[in-house]
Amino acid sequence: MVLPTSKAVTAVITLFYAVGYWNSFFNVMLYMPTESEKWPLQYVLLQYVSKGLGMPGSVDNGASAGHAQAAPLSLQMAVVVLTLVPILMVYPFMQKHFRTGVLTGAVKG
């Protein structure tokens, strides 16, 4: 009896937990900072966009003493889009539960 009425709340909690888990990269920063082949996509996004780290394997033409080139803006935005796609694919399926929950709480009986 309680579970069917709490379907909207369960959907919201599930979505928030999934987004939080998808966006977590702190453990990678602590335990695997040098193993770039095992980085999750969110940590790659942090490296490219926030820290301005370069592409792995790319080397500048020698003007900056062998430092890697900074990732171009197009690559940064491509990584941003790739990290958003899974959440954007799940959200429309959860939208009906959000709407139901709002309507259930707003209707006076």
mmCIF file of N, CA and C in Angstrom:
data_model
loop_
_atom_site.group_PDB
_atom_site.id
_atom_site.type_symbol
_atom_site.label_atom_id
_atom_site.label_comp_id
_atom_site.label_asym_id
_atom_site.label_seq_id
_atom_site.Cartn_x
_atom_site.Cartn_y
_atom_site.Cartn_z
ATOM 1 N N MET A 1 0.811 -1.182 0.000
ATOM 2 C CA MET A 1 0.000 0.000 0.000
ATOM 3 C C MET A 1 0.865 1.260 0.000
ATOM 4 N N VAL A 2 1.941 1.242 0.725
ATOM 5 C CA VAL A 2 2.794 2.416 0.814
ATOM 6 C C VAL A 2 3.719 2.521 -0.401
ATOM 7 N N LEU A 3 4.201 1.396 -0.874
ATOM 8 C CA LEU A 3 5.168 1.423 -1.974
ATOM 9 C C LEU A 3 4.607 2.020 -3.266
ATOM 10 N N PRO A 4 3.402 1.712 -3.709
ATOM 11 C CA PRO A 4 2.905 2.370 -4.930
ATOM 12 C C PRO A 4 2.752 3.881 -4.779
ATOM 13 N N THR A 5 2.416 4.354 -3.611
ATOM 14 C CA THR A 5 2.277 5.798 -3.428
ATOM 15 C C THR A 5 3.616 6.497 -3.293
ATOM 16 N N SER A 6 4.654 5.767 -2.955
ATOM 17 C CA SER A 6 5.972 6.385 -2.807
ATOM 18 C C SER A 6 6.859 6.150 -4.032
ATOM 19 N N LYS A 7 6.255 5.797 -5.149
ATOM 20 C CA LYS A 7 7.020 5.552 -6.368
ATOM 21 C C LYS A 7 7.745 6.812 -6.838
ATOM 22 N N ALA A 8 7.110 7.963 -6.723
ATOM 23 C CA ALA A 8 7.728 9.225 -7.151
ATOM 24 C C ALA A 8 8.931 9.558 -6.277
ATOM 25 N N VAL A 9 8.802 9.359 -4.988
ATOM 26 C CA VAL A 9 9.919 9.638 -4.078
ATOM 27 C C VAL A 9 11.076 8.693 -4.348
ATOM 28 N N THR A 10 10.764 7.438 -4.575
ATOM 29 C CA THR A 10 11.806 6.458 -4.889
ATOM 30 C C THR A 10 12.515 6.814 -6.192
ATOM 31 N N ALA A 11 11.781 7.286 -7.188
ATOM 32 C CA ALA A 11 12.392 7.679 -8.466
ATOM 33 C C ALA A 11 13.317 8.872 -8.283
ATOM 34 N N VAL A 12 12.917 9.837 -7.479
ATOM 35 C CA VAL A 12 13.756 11.011 -7.238
ATOM 36 C C VAL A 12 15.030 10.624 -6.499
ATOM 37 N N ILE A 13 14.897 9.820 -5.478
ATOM 38 C CA ILE A 13 16.075 9.390 -4.719
ATOM 39 C C ILE A 13 17.016 8.577 -5.604
ATOM 40 N N THR A 14 16.448 7.715 -6.449
ATOM 41 C CA THR A 14 17.272 6.918 -7.365
ATOM 42 C C THR A 14 18.021 7.804 -8.350
ATOM 43 N N LEU A 15 17.343 8.793 -8.908
ATOM 44 C CA LEU A 15 18.000 9.694 -9.858
ATOM 45 C C LEU A 15 19.090 10.515 -9.186
ATOM 46 N N PHE A 16 18.816 11.041 -7.994
ATOM 47 C CA PHE A 16 19.833 11.821 -7.285
ATOM 48 C C PHE A 16 21.046 10.956 -6.936
ATOM 49 N N TYR A 17 20.820 9.719 -6.512
ATOM 50 C CA TYR A 17 21.916 8.821 -6.194
ATOM 51 C C TYR A 17 22.726 8.488 -7.449
ATOM 52 N N ALA A 18 22.037 8.244 -8.560
ATOM 53 C CA ALA A 18 22.731 7.917 -9.811
ATOM 54 C C ALA A 18 23.568 9.097 -10.297
ATOM 55 N N VAL A 19 23.026 10.304 -10.224
ATOM 56 C CA VAL A 19 23.787 11.484 -10.646
ATOM 57 C C VAL A 19 24.978 11.702 -9.725
ATOM 58 N N GLY A 20 24.793 11.522 -8.438
ATOM 59 C CA GLY A 20 25.904 11.661 -7.497
ATOM 60 C C GLY A 20 26.998 10.638 -7.738
ATOM 61 N N TYR A 21 26.608 9.406 -8.000
ATOM 62 C CA TYR A 21 27.591 8.358 -8.282
ATOM 63 C C TYR A 21 28.297 8.605 -9.608
ATOM 64 N N TRP A 22 27.554 9.068 -10.610
ATOM 65 C CA TRP A 22 28.122 9.348 -11.925
ATOM 66 C C TRP A 22 29.138 10.480 -11.857
ATOM 67 N N ASN A 23 28.884 11.473 -11.019
ATOM 68 C CA ASN A 23 29.751 12.638 -10.935
ATOM 69 C C ASN A 23 30.881 12.490 -9.924
ATOM 70 N N SER A 24 30.969 11.381 -9.221
ATOM 71 C CA SER A 24 32.013 11.243 -8.205
ATOM 72 C C SER A 24 33.351 10.927 -8.857
ATOM 73 N N PHE A 25 34.320 11.727 -8.528
ATOM 74 C CA PHE A 25 35.671 11.496 -9.021
ATOM 75 C C PHE A 25 36.699 11.680 -7.915
ATOM 76 N N PHE A 26 36.262 11.950 -6.701
ATOM 77 C CA PHE A 26 37.188 12.221 -5.616
ATOM 78 C C PHE A 26 38.019 10.993 -5.270
ATOM 79 N N ASN A 27 37.407 9.798 -5.272
ATOM 80 C CA ASN A 27 38.158 8.578 -4.971
ATOM 81 C C ASN A 27 39.248 8.325 -6.003
ATOM 82 N N VAL A 28 38.981 8.665 -7.245
ATOM 83 C CA VAL A 28 39.997 8.500 -8.289
ATOM 84 C C VAL A 28 41.166 9.447 -8.028
ATOM 85 N N MET A 29 40.859 10.654 -7.590
ATOM 86 C CA MET A 29 41.924 11.605 -7.274
ATOM 87 C C MET A 29 42.801 11.079 -6.143
ATOM 88 N N LEU A 30 42.205 10.358 -5.196
ATOM 89 C CA LEU A 30 42.963 9.850 -4.059
ATOM 90 C C LEU A 30 43.752 8.585 -4.381
ATOM 91 N N TYR A 31 43.124 7.646 -5.085
ATOM 92 C CA TYR A 31 43.695 6.311 -5.207
ATOM 93 C C TYR A 31 44.350 6.009 -6.549
ATOM 94 N N MET A 32 43.962 6.678 -7.639
ATOM 95 C CA MET A 32 44.513 6.365 -8.959
ATOM 96 C C MET A 32 44.880 7.615 -9.753
ATOM 97 N N PRO A 33 45.624 8.543 -9.216
ATOM 98 C CA PRO A 33 45.882 9.765 -9.992
ATOM 99 C C PRO A 33 46.809 9.565 -11.182
ATOM 100 N N THR A 34 47.607 8.496 -11.194
ATOM 101 C CA THR A 34 48.560 8.312 -12.283
ATOM 102 C C THR A 34 48.116 7.288 -13.316
ATOM 103 N N GLU A 35 47.089 6.507 -13.035
ATOM 104 C CA GLU A 35 46.637 5.456 -13.958
ATOM 105 C C GLU A 35 45.572 6.027 -14.880
ATOM 106 N N SER A 36 46.000 6.752 -15.918
ATOM 107 C CA SER A 36 45.054 7.477 -16.766
ATOM 108 C C SER A 36 44.161 6.560 -17.595
ATOM 109 N N GLU A 37 44.535 5.320 -17.826
ATOM 110 C CA GLU A 37 43.680 4.433 -18.609
ATOM 111 C C GLU A 37 42.480 3.926 -17.798
ATOM 112 N N LYS A 38 42.490 4.115 -16.488
ATOM 113 C CA LYS A 38 41.384 3.670 -15.634
ATOM 114 C C LYS A 38 40.539 4.830 -15.117
ATOM 115 N N TRP A 39 40.799 6.044 -15.554
ATOM 116 C CA TRP A 39 40.041 7.200 -15.080
ATOM 117 C C TRP A 39 38.609 7.152 -15.576
ATOM 118 N N PRO A 40 37.650 7.491 -14.712
ATOM 119 C CA PRO A 40 36.277 7.637 -15.207
ATOM 120 C C PRO A 40 36.140 8.926 -16.017
ATOM 121 N N LEU A 41 35.073 9.016 -16.748
ATOM 122 C CA LEU A 41 34.878 10.145 -17.657
ATOM 123 C C LEU A 41 34.797 11.481 -16.929
ATOM 124 N N GLN A 42 34.251 11.492 -15.737
ATOM 125 C CA GLN A 42 34.148 12.742 -14.991
ATOM 126 C C GLN A 42 35.523 13.267 -14.582
ATOM 127 N N TYR A 43 36.453 12.371 -14.270
ATOM 128 C CA TYR A 43 37.797 12.814 -13.904
ATOM 129 C C TYR A 43 38.543 13.327 -15.136
ATOM 130 N N VAL A 44 38.301 12.721 -16.279
ATOM 131 C CA VAL A 44 38.883 13.225 -17.527
ATOM 132 C C VAL A 44 38.350 14.623 -17.805
ATOM 133 N N LEU A 45 37.058 14.819 -17.571
ATOM 134 C CA LEU A 45 36.462 16.145 -17.739
ATOM 135 C C LEU A 45 37.128 17.159 -16.821
ATOM 136 N N LEU A 46 37.361 16.786 -15.584
ATOM 137 C CA LEU A 46 38.042 17.684 -14.650
ATOM 138 C C LEU A 46 39.438 18.028 -15.138
ATOM 139 N N GLN A 47 40.151 17.041 -15.630
ATOM 140 C CA GLN A 47 41.517 17.274 -16.093
ATOM 141 C C GLN A 47 41.550 18.199 -17.304
ATOM 142 N N TYR A 48 40.656 17.980 -18.257
ATOM 143 C CA TYR A 48 40.659 18.773 -19.488
ATOM 144 C C TYR A 48 40.154 20.190 -19.272
ATOM 145 N N VAL A 49 39.045 20.317 -18.565
ATOM 146 C CA VAL A 49 38.379 21.613 -18.485
ATOM 147 C C VAL A 49 38.924 22.463 -17.337
ATOM 148 N N SER A 50 38.941 21.949 -16.142
ATOM 149 C CA SER A 50 39.305 22.765 -14.987
ATOM 150 C C SER A 50 40.806 22.995 -14.865
ATOM 151 N N LYS A 51 41.556 21.937 -14.955
ATOM 152 C CA LYS A 51 42.983 22.055 -14.726
ATOM 153 C C LYS A 51 43.763 22.400 -15.985
ATOM 154 N N GLY A 52 43.124 22.351 -17.138
ATOM 155 C CA GLY A 52 43.793 22.702 -18.382
ATOM 156 C C GLY A 52 44.884 21.725 -18.780
ATOM 157 N N LEU A 53 44.805 20.494 -18.294
ATOM 158 C CA LEU A 53 45.797 19.496 -18.649
ATOM 159 C C LEU A 53 45.694 19.155 -20.115
ATOM 160 N N GLY A 54 46.780 18.780 -20.701
ATOM 161 C CA GLY A 54 46.806 18.491 -22.123
ATOM 162 C C GLY A 54 46.358 17.093 -22.456
ATOM 163 N N MET A 55 46.326 16.850 -23.747
ATOM 164 C CA MET A 55 45.965 15.539 -24.255
ATOM 165 C C MET A 55 47.092 14.567 -23.949
ATOM 166 N N PRO A 56 46.776 13.342 -23.539
ATOM 167 C CA PRO A 56 47.848 12.380 -23.299
ATOM 168 C C PRO A 56 48.559 12.033 -24.601
ATOM 169 N N GLY A 57 49.865 12.051 -24.579
ATOM 170 C CA GLY A 57 50.653 11.691 -25.752
ATOM 171 C C GLY A 57 50.967 12.831 -26.682
ATOM 172 N N SER A 58 50.372 13.993 -26.483
ATOM 173 C CA SER A 58 50.667 15.122 -27.361
ATOM 174 C C SER A 58 51.757 15.975 -26.731
ATOM 175 N N VAL A 59 52.652 16.437 -27.580
ATOM 176 C CA VAL A 59 53.774 17.246 -27.103
ATOM 177 C C VAL A 59 53.801 18.526 -27.907
ATOM 178 N N ASP A 60 54.112 19.616 -27.238
ATOM 179 C CA ASP A 60 54.187 20.912 -27.901
ATOM 180 C C ASP A 60 55.393 20.929 -28.844
ATOM 181 N N ASN A 61 55.529 21.966 -29.653
ATOM 182 C CA ASN A 61 56.601 22.033 -30.641
ATOM 183 C C ASN A 61 57.951 22.401 -30.040
ATOM 184 N N GLY A 62 58.067 22.394 -28.735
ATOM 185 C CA GLY A 62 59.350 22.666 -28.103
ATOM 186 C C GLY A 62 59.429 24.034 -27.464
ATOM 187 N N ALA A 63 58.476 24.896 -27.702
ATOM 188 C CA ALA A 63 58.521 26.249 -27.155
ATOM 189 C C ALA A 63 58.308 26.249 -25.645
ATOM 190 N N SER A 64 57.594 25.253 -25.129
ATOM 191 C CA SER A 64 57.323 25.241 -23.689
ATOM 192 C C SER A 64 58.055 24.103 -22.988
ATOM 193 N N ALA A 65 59.200 23.738 -23.480
ATOM 194 C CA ALA A 65 60.087 22.755 -22.844
ATOM 195 C C ALA A 65 59.435 21.394 -22.660
ATOM 196 N N GLY A 66 58.683 20.919 -23.651
ATOM 197 C CA GLY A 66 58.163 19.556 -23.644
ATOM 198 C C GLY A 66 56.872 19.358 -22.890
ATOM 199 N N HIS A 67 56.183 20.401 -22.487
ATOM 200 C CA HIS A 67 54.895 20.235 -21.828
ATOM 201 C C HIS A 67 53.842 19.834 -22.851
ATOM 202 N N ALA A 68 52.834 19.115 -22.374
ATOM 203 C CA ALA A 68 51.771 18.683 -23.281
ATOM 204 C C ALA A 68 50.921 19.877 -23.696
ATOM 205 N N GLN A 69 50.359 19.792 -24.888
ATOM 206 C CA GLN A 69 49.494 20.861 -25.376
ATOM 207 C C GLN A 69 48.204 20.884 -24.565
ATOM 208 N N ALA A 70 47.671 22.066 -24.388
ATOM 209 C CA ALA A 70 46.386 22.186 -23.706
ATOM 210 C C ALA A 70 45.286 21.671 -24.631
ATOM 211 N N ALA A 71 44.286 21.072 -24.034
ATOM 212 C CA ALA A 71 43.176 20.542 -24.821
ATOM 213 C C ALA A 71 42.413 21.701 -25.460
ATOM 214 N N PRO A 72 42.120 21.621 -26.747
ATOM 215 C CA PRO A 72 41.370 22.708 -27.389
ATOM 216 C C PRO A 72 39.939 22.769 -26.870
ATOM 217 N N LEU A 73 39.322 23.914 -27.073
ATOM 218 C CA LEU A 73 37.967 24.126 -26.571
ATOM 219 C C LEU A 73 36.980 23.122 -27.164
ATOM 220 N N SER A 74 37.162 22.749 -28.413
ATOM 221 C CA SER A 74 36.247 21.787 -29.031
ATOM 222 C C SER A 74 36.322 20.425 -28.344
ATOM 223 N N LEU A 75 37.521 20.006 -27.960
ATOM 224 C CA LEU A 75 37.659 18.741 -27.248
ATOM 225 C C LEU A 75 37.068 18.834 -25.847
ATOM 226 N N GLN A 76 37.266 19.962 -25.192
ATOM 227 C CA GLN A 76 36.685 20.144 -23.862
ATOM 228 C C GLN A 76 35.164 20.055 -23.912
ATOM 229 N N MET A 77 34.567 20.704 -24.894
ATOM 230 C CA MET A 77 33.110 20.680 -25.005
ATOM 231 C C MET A 77 32.599 19.306 -25.417
ATOM 232 N N ALA A 78 33.373 18.570 -26.216
ATOM 233 C CA ALA A 78 32.985 17.207 -26.578
ATOM 234 C C ALA A 78 32.972 16.303 -25.353
ATOM 235 N N VAL A 79 33.937 16.457 -24.467
ATOM 236 C CA VAL A 79 33.968 15.662 -23.242
ATOM 237 C C VAL A 79 32.786 16.042 -22.345
ATOM 238 N N VAL A 80 32.448 17.328 -22.298
ATOM 239 C CA VAL A 80 31.289 17.762 -21.507
ATOM 240 C C VAL A 80 30.012 17.104 -22.031
ATOM 241 N N VAL A 81 29.833 17.091 -23.333
ATOM 242 C CA VAL A 81 28.634 16.487 -23.919
ATOM 243 C C VAL A 81 28.606 14.985 -23.651
ATOM 244 N N LEU A 82 29.740 14.315 -23.770
ATOM 245 C CA LEU A 82 29.784 12.871 -23.516
ATOM 246 C C LEU A 82 29.447 12.529 -22.070
ATOM 247 N N THR A 83 29.819 13.397 -21.152
ATOM 248 C CA THR A 83 29.506 13.114 -19.755
ATOM 249 C C THR A 83 28.044 13.397 -19.427
ATOM 250 N N LEU A 84 27.396 14.246 -20.213
ATOM 251 C CA LEU A 84 25.991 14.563 -19.969
ATOM 252 C C LEU A 84 25.027 13.575 -20.620
ATOM 253 N N VAL A 85 25.433 12.912 -21.669
ATOM 254 C CA VAL A 85 24.529 12.061 -22.458
ATOM 255 C C VAL A 85 23.866 10.962 -21.623
ATOM 256 N N PRO A 86 24.572 10.194 -20.801
ATOM 257 C CA PRO A 86 23.878 9.129 -20.054
ATOM 258 C C PRO A 86 22.790 9.650 -19.114
ATOM 259 N N ILE A 87 23.060 10.756 -18.439
ATOM 260 C CA ILE A 87 22.051 11.305 -17.533
ATOM 261 C C ILE A 87 20.873 11.856 -18.329
ATOM 262 N N LEU A 88 21.150 12.498 -19.457
ATOM 263 C CA LEU A 88 20.066 13.034 -20.278
ATOM 264 C C LEU A 88 19.226 11.934 -20.912
ATOM 265 N N MET A 89 19.781 10.746 -21.084
ATOM 266 C CA MET A 89 19.007 9.630 -21.625
ATOM 267 C C MET A 89 18.091 9.016 -20.561
ATOM 268 N N VAL A 90 18.482 9.079 -19.304
ATOM 269 C CA VAL A 90 17.688 8.499 -18.220
ATOM 270 C C VAL A 90 16.594 9.456 -17.767
ATOM 271 N N TYR A 91 16.873 10.745 -17.786
ATOM 272 C CA TYR A 91 15.947 11.727 -17.217
ATOM 273 C C TYR A 91 14.541 11.703 -17.830
ATOM 274 N N PRO A 92 14.353 11.589 -19.161
ATOM 275 C CA PRO A 92 12.978 11.568 -19.685
ATOM 276 C C PRO A 92 12.132 10.408 -19.154
ATOM 277 N N PHE A 93 12.765 9.288 -18.858
ATOM 278 C CA PHE A 93 12.019 8.150 -18.324
ATOM 279 C C PHE A 93 11.603 8.379 -16.871
ATOM 280 N N MET A 94 12.350 9.218 -16.160
ATOM 281 C CA MET A 94 12.028 9.528 -14.770
ATOM 282 C C MET A 94 11.079 10.721 -14.661
ATOM 283 N N GLN A 95 10.925 11.486 -15.728
ATOM 284 C CA GLN A 95 10.133 12.708 -15.699
ATOM 285 C C GLN A 95 8.682 12.459 -15.306
ATOM 286 N N LYS A 96 8.095 11.363 -15.761
ATOM 287 C CA LYS A 96 6.694 11.095 -15.423
ATOM 288 C C LYS A 96 6.524 10.883 -13.923
ATOM 289 N N HIS A 97 7.526 10.319 -13.255
ATOM 290 C CA HIS A 97 7.448 10.131 -11.814
ATOM 291 C C HIS A 97 7.555 11.464 -11.080
ATOM 292 N N PHE A 98 8.382 12.377 -11.590
ATOM 293 C CA PHE A 98 8.479 13.707 -10.989
ATOM 294 C C PHE A 98 7.137 14.426 -11.101
ATOM 295 N N ARG A 99 6.547 14.373 -12.280
ATOM 296 C CA ARG A 99 5.267 15.053 -12.506
ATOM 297 C C ARG A 99 4.182 14.456 -11.618
ATOM 298 N N THR A 100 4.151 13.150 -11.499
ATOM 299 C CA THR A 100 3.160 12.479 -10.660
ATOM 300 C C THR A 100 3.327 12.880 -9.199
ATOM 301 N N GLY A 101 4.549 12.948 -8.746
ATOM 302 C CA GLY A 101 4.806 13.331 -7.362
ATOM 303 C C GLY A 101 4.386 14.752 -7.070
ATOM 304 N N VAL A 102 4.611 15.659 -8.005
ATOM 305 C CA VAL A 102 4.214 17.048 -7.811
ATOM 306 C C VAL A 102 2.698 17.165 -7.806
ATOM 307 N N LEU A 103 2.036 16.482 -8.719
ATOM 308 C CA LEU A 103 0.571 16.539 -8.777
ATOM 309 C C LEU A 103 -0.072 15.881 -7.564
ATOM 310 N N THR A 104 0.515 14.814 -7.070
ATOM 311 C CA THR A 104 -0.043 14.134 -5.899
ATOM 312 C C THR A 104 0.008 15.044 -4.675
ATOM 313 N N GLY A 105 1.084 15.761 -4.519
ATOM 314 C CA GLY A 105 1.214 16.645 -3.367
ATOM 315 C C GLY A 105 0.450 17.930 -3.509
ATOM 316 N N ALA A 106 0.062 18.322 -4.718
ATOM 317 C CA ALA A 106 -0.600 19.602 -4.933
ATOM 318 C C ALA A 106 -2.126 19.502 -4.951
ATOM 319 N N VAL A 107 -2.667 18.331 -5.177
ATOM 320 C CA VAL A 107 -4.118 18.172 -5.292
ATOM 321 C C VAL A 107 -4.723 17.993 -3.902
ATOM 322 N N LYS A 108 -5.708 18.817 -3.613
ATOM 323 C CA LYS A 108 -6.432 18.680 -2.340
ATOM 324 C C LYS A 108 -7.585 17.705 -2.529
ATOM 325 N N GLY A 109 -7.741 16.844 -1.572
ATOM 326 C CA GLY A 109 -8.768 15.832 -1.737
ATOM 327 C C GLY A 109 -9.893 16.079 -0.869
#
